[in-house]
mmCIF file of C-alpha atoms in Angstrom:
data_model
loop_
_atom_site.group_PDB
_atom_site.id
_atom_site.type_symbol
_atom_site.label_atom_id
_atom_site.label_comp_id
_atom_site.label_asym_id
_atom_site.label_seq_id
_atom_site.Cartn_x
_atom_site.Cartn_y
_atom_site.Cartn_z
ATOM 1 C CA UNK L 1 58.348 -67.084 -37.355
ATOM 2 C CA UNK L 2 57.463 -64.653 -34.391
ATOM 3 C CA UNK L 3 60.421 -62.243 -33.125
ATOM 4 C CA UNK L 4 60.157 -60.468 -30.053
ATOM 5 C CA UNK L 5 62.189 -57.102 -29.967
ATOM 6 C CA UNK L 6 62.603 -54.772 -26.650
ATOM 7 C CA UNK L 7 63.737 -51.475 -26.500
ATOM 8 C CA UNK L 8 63.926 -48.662 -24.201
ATOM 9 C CA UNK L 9 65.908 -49.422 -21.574
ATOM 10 C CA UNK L 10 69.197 -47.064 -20.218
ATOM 11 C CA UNK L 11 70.298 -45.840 -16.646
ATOM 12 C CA UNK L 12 68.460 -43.667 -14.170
ATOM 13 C CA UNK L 13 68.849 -42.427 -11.198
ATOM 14 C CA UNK L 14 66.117 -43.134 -8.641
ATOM 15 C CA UNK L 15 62.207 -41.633 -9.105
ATOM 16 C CA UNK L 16 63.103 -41.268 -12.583
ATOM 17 C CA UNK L 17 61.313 -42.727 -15.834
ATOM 18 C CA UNK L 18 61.437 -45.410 -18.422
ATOM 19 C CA UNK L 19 59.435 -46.410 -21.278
ATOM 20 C CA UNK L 20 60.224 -49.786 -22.631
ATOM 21 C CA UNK L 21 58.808 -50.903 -26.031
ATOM 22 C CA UNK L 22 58.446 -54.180 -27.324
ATOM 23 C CA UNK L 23 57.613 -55.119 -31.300
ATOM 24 C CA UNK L 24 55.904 -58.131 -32.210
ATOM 25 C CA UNK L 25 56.471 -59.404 -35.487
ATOM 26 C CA UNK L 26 54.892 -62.527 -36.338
ATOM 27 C CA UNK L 27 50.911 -63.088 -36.711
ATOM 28 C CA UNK L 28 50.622 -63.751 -33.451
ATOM 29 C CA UNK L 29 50.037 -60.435 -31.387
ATOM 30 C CA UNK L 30 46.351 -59.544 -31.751
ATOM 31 C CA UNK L 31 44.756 -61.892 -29.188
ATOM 32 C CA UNK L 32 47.189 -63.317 -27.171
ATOM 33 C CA UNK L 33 48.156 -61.799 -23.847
ATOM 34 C CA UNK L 34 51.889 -59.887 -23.963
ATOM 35 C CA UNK L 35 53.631 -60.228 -20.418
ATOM 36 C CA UNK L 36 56.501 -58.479 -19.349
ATOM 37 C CA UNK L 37 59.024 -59.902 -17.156
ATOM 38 C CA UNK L 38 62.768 -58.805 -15.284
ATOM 39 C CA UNK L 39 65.746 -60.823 -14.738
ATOM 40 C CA UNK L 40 68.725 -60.445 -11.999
ATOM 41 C CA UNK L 41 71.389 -62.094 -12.650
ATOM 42 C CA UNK L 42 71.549 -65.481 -10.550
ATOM 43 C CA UNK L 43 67.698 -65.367 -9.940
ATOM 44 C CA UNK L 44 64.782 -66.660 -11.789
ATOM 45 C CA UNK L 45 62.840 -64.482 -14.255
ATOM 46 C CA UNK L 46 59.841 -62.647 -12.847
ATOM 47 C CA UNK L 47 56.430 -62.196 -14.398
ATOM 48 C CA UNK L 48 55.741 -57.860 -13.597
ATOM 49 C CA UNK L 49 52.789 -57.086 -15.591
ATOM 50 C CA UNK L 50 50.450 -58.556 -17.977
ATOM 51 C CA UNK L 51 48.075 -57.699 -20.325
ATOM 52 C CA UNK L 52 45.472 -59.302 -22.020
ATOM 53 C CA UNK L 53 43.865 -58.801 -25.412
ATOM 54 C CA UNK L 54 40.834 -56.833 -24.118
ATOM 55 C CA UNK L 55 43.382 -54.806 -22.236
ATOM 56 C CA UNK L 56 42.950 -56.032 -18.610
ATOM 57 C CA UNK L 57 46.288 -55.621 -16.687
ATOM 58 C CA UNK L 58 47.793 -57.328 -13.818
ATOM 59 C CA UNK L 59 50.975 -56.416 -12.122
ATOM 60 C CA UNK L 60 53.096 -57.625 -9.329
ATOM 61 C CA UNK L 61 52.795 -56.207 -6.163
ATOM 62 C CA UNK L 62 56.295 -54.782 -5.809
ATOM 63 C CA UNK L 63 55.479 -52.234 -9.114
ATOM 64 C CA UNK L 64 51.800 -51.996 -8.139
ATOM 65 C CA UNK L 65 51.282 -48.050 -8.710
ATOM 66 C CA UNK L 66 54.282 -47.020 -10.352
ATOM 67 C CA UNK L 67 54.537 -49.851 -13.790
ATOM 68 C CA UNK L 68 51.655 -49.384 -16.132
ATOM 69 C CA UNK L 69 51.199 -51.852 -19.290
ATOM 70 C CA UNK L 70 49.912 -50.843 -22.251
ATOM 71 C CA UNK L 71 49.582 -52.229 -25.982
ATOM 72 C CA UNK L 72 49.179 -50.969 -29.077
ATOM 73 C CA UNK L 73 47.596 -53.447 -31.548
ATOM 74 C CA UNK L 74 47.893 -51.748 -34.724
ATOM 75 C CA UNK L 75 51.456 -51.876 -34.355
ATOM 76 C CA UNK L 76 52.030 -54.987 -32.318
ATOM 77 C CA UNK L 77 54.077 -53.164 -29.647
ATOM 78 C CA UNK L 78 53.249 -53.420 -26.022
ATOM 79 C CA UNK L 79 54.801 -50.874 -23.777
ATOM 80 C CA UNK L 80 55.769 -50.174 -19.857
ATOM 81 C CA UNK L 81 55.819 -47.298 -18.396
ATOM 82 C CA UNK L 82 57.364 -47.462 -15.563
ATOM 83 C CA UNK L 83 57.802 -44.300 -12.910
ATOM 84 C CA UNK L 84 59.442 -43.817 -9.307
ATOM 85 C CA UNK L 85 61.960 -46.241 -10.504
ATOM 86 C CA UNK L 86 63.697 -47.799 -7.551
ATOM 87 C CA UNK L 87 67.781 -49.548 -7.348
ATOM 88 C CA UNK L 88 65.742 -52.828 -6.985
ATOM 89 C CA UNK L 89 63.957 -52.838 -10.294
ATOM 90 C CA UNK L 90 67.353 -52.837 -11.734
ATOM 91 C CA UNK L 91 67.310 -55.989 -14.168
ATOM 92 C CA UNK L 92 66.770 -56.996 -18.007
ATOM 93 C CA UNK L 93 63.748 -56.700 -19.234
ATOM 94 C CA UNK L 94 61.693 -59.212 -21.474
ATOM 95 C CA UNK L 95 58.466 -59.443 -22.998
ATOM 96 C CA UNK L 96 56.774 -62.855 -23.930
ATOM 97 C CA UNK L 97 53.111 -63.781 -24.906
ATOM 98 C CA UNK L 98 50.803 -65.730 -22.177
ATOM 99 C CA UNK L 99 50.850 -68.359 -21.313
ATOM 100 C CA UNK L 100 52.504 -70.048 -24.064
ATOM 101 C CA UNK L 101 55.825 -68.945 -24.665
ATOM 102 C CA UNK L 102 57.861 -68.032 -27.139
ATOM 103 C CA UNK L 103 61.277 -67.664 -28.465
ATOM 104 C CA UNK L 104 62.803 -65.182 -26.110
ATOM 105 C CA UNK L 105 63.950 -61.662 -27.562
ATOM 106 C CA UNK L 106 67.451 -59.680 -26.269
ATOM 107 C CA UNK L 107 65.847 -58.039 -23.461
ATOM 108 C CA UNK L 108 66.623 -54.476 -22.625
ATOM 109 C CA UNK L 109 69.233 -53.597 -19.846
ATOM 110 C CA UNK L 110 67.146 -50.972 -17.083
ATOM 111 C CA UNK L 111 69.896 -50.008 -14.532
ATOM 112 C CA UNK L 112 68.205 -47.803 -11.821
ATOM 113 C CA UNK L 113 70.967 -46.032 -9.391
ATOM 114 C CA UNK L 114 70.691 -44.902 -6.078
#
């Protein structure tokens, strides 16, 4: 049974930092993509960045520049680092494998003040 597991998440003020974390445990992390997606209350949840296996990235445009995705596959974590946070990333964050998905984990609460 796979388990996603975020982590990272807190309050900062605008321009700051993050680095959210997310552990894989399950045989399932080596070659499948690992997404990362936010949620606002009332709205749907949005795909930010992806990254595949070989380590190609994608991102949305509105964190194009300031997100960056990274994984680690000896430990099955897959990070985001993201800088120049802005009031409008505020959200919980998820990650998920692509494009199946799986169980969903907790997500991790980033609260970004003005």
């Amino acid at each position: 049974q796979v388990q996603l597991v975020e982590s990272g998440g807190g309050l900062v003020q605008a321009g700051g930092s993050l680095r959210l974390s997310c552990a894989a445990f399950g045989n399932i992390f080596r070659t499948n993509r690992m997404d990362w997606y936010r949620q606002v209350p009332g709205k749907q949840r949005e795909l930010v960045a992806a990254i595949t296996s070989g380590g190609g990235t994608h991102y949305t445009d509105s964190v194009k520049g300031r997100f960056t995705i990274s994984r680690d596959n000896a430990k099955n974590t897959v990070f985001l680092q993201m800088n120049s946070l802005k009031p409008e990333d505020t959200a919980v964050y998820y990650c998920n494998t692509g494009p199946v998905l799986l169980t969903w984990g907790q997500g991790t609460q980033v609260t970004v003040s003005p």
